[in-house]
């Protein structure tokens, strides 16, 4: 079993829809949780960084962490074509950062 | 100003050759990393240096040798390139190794013929 599981998609939604992206994990030592966005032929770009369980909001993006269920989510409100990218969850305890496999998202105008 | 920059962006070479990829960060960070991203987009850490000292060395063939001349630079040298080395290699940096998020370069696309 992988330490971090992420649905690879692809996921296509119409512009303006709410998008929900999810990851589950098995390592209880993970304490720090991140979401990265990766455009084609670019490096991963940090979107959200959270430590505790609960919600963190930044503009149209909301990151949610449920440590008891070992489950994290990223919500995108009012999705735009420019949100089309691969979204990678990442998490760590005291050592290396472990990534999910990424979800490819397409927003249809 | 590019925060984490890698050169070259593209590298096409023959099997058996030796090649190097360079990385520089201008963020003043202490820690730098090399990752490999395969064709399925899975990103896996290879090495990490903190203040020029190796702190993470995953199970990577010893044909791969990182070198950190100073804390702003982390280069990756690969000997005797094999077909399976074809991938995108990303450099990243973070303020320190403990809790800070990592910032990535745009990758070096390595293709082995």
Coordinates of N, CA, C and O in Angstrom, one line a residue, chain B residues 36-43 86-88:
Chain B
X36 N 12.9 13.1 -8.9 CA 12.7 12.6 -10.2 C 11.2 12.4 -10.4 O 10.5 11.9 -9.5
X37 N 10.7 12.9 -11.6 CA 9.3 12.7 -11.9 C 9.2 11.8 -13.1 O 9.7 12.1 -14.2
X38 N 8.5 10.7 -13.0 CA 8.4 9.7 -14.1 C 7.3 10.1 -15.0 O 6.6 11.1 -14.8
X39 N 7.1 9.2 -16.0 CA 6.1 9.5 -17.1 C 4.7 9.6 -16.5 O 3.8 10.2 -17.1
X40 N 4.4 8.9 -15.4 CA 3.1 9.0 -14.7 C 3.0 10.1 -13.8 O 2.0 10.1 -12.9
X41 N 3.9 11.0 -13.8 CA 3.9 12.2 -13.0 C 4.2 12.0 -11.5 O 4.0 12.9 -10.7
X42 N 4.6 10.8 -11.1 CA 5.0 10.5 -9.7 C 6.3 11.2 -9.4 O 7.3 10.9 -10.0
X43 N 6.3 12.0 -8.3 CA 7.4 12.8 -7.9 C 8.1 12.1 -6.7 O 7.5 11.9 -5.7
X86 N 15.5 8.3 -18.2 CA 14.7 9.2 -18.9 C 13.5 9.7 -18.0 O 12.7 8.8 -17.5
X87 N 13.4 11.0 -17.7 CA 12.5 11.5 -16.7 C 12.6 13.0 -16.7 O 13.5 13.5 -17.4
X88 N 11.8 13.6 -15.9 CA 12.0 15.0 -15.6 C 12.6 15.1 -14.2 O 12.1 14.5 -13.2

